[in-house]
Short mmCIF file of C-alpha atoms in Angstrom, two decimals:
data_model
loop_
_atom_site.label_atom_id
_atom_site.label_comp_id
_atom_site.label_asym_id
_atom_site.label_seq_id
_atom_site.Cartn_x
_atom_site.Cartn_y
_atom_site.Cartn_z
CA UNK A 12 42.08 -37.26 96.38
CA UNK A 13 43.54 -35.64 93.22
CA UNK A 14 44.62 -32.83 92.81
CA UNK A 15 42.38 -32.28 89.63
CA UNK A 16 39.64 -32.64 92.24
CA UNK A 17 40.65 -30.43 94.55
CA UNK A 18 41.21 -27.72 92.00
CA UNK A 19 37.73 -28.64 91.05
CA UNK A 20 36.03 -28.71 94.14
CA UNK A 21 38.38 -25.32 95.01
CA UNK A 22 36.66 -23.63 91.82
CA UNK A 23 33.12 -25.00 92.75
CA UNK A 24 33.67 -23.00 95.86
CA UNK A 25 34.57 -19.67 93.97
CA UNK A 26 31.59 -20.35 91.99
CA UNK A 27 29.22 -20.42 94.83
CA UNK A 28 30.47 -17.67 96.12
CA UNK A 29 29.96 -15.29 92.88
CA UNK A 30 26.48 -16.32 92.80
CA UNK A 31 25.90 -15.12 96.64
CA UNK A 32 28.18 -12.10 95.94
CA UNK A 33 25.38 -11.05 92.68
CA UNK A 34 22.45 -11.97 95.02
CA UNK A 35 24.24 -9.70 97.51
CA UNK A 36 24.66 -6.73 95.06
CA UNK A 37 21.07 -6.93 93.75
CA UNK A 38 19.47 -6.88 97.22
CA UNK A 39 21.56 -3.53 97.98
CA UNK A 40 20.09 -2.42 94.31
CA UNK A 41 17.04 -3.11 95.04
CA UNK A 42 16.90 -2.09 98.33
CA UNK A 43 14.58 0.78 98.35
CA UNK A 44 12.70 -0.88 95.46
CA UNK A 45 9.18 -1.01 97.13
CA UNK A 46 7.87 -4.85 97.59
CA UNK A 47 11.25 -6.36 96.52
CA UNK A 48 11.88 -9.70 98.64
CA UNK A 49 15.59 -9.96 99.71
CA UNK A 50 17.39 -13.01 98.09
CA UNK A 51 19.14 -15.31 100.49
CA UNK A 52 22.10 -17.61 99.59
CA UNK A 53 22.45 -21.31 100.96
CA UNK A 54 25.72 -23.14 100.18
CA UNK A 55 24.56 -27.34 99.98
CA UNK A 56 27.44 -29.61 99.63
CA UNK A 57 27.39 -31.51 96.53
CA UNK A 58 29.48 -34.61 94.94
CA UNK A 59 32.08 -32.46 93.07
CA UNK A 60 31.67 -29.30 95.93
CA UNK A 61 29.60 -26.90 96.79
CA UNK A 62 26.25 -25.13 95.04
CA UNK A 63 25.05 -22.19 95.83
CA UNK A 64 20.89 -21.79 95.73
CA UNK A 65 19.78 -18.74 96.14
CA UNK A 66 16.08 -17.99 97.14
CA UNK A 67 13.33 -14.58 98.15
CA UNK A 68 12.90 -14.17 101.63
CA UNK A 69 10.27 -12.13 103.26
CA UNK A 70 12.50 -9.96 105.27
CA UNK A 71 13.61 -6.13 104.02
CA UNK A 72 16.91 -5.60 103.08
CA UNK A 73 19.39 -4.55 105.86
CA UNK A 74 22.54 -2.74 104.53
CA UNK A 75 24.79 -4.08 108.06
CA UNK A 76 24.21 -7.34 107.25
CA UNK A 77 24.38 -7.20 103.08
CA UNK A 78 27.61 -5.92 104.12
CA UNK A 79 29.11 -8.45 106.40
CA UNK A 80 27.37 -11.28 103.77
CA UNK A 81 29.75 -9.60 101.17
CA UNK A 82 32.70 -9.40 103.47
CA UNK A 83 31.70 -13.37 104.39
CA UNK A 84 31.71 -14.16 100.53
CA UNK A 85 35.05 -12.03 99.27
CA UNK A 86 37.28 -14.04 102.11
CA UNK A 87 35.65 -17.07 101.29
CA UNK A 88 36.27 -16.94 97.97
CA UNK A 89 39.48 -15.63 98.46
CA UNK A 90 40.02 -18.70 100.50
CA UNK A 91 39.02 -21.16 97.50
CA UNK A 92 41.14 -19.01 94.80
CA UNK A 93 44.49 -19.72 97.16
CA UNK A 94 43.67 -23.57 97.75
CA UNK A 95 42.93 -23.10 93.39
CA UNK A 96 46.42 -21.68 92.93
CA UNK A 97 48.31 -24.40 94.68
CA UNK A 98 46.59 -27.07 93.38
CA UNK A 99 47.62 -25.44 90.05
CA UNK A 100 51.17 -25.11 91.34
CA UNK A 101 51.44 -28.66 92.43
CA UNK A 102 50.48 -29.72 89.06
CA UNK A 103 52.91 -27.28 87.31
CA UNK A 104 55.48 -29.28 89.59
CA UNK A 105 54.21 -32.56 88.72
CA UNK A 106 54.43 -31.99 85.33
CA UNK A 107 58.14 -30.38 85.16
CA UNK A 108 59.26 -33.60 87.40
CA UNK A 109 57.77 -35.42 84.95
CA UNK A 110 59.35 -33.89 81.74
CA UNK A 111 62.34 -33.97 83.31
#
């Protein structure tokens, strides 16, 4: 694999998980909205990554487990921002071997 792909894959995976972070935060918004269907997030594996589709449920909102979805998401996307950041660092390293 390259490492242009693995940065890509890496950012489809921060991607997914800022969708399922905003379905997150508008479930906790609308909460106490009355016949609001919570939206749930499924990650699919794709060709270049991951896609998030997010779709209503007919379960309420539970604030316990909004919060543990959101604390899920942030170290999952913190996960795919550090795999990112070498990939990007690898290249930088690549490319000043190269120039040199």
């Amino acid at each position: 694999m390259s490492i242009s792909g693995i940065t890509n894959i890496a950012l489809s995976g921060m991607r997914a998980q800022m969708t399922r972070i905003g379905a997150i935060a508008n479930n906790v918004a609308n909460s106490s909205t009355p016949g609001y269907a919570r939206l749930n997030t499924s990650l699919t594996s794709t060709e270049p990554g991951v896609q998030a589709i997010v779709e209503p449920t007919t379960s309420d909102v539970d604030p316990a487990t909004e919060l543990t979805e959101m604390i899920e998401a942030e170290q999952a996307y913190k996960a795919n921002a550090a795999v990112f950041e070498t990939g990007a660092d690898m290249w930088e390293m690549l490319m000043s071997i190269k120039r040199d």
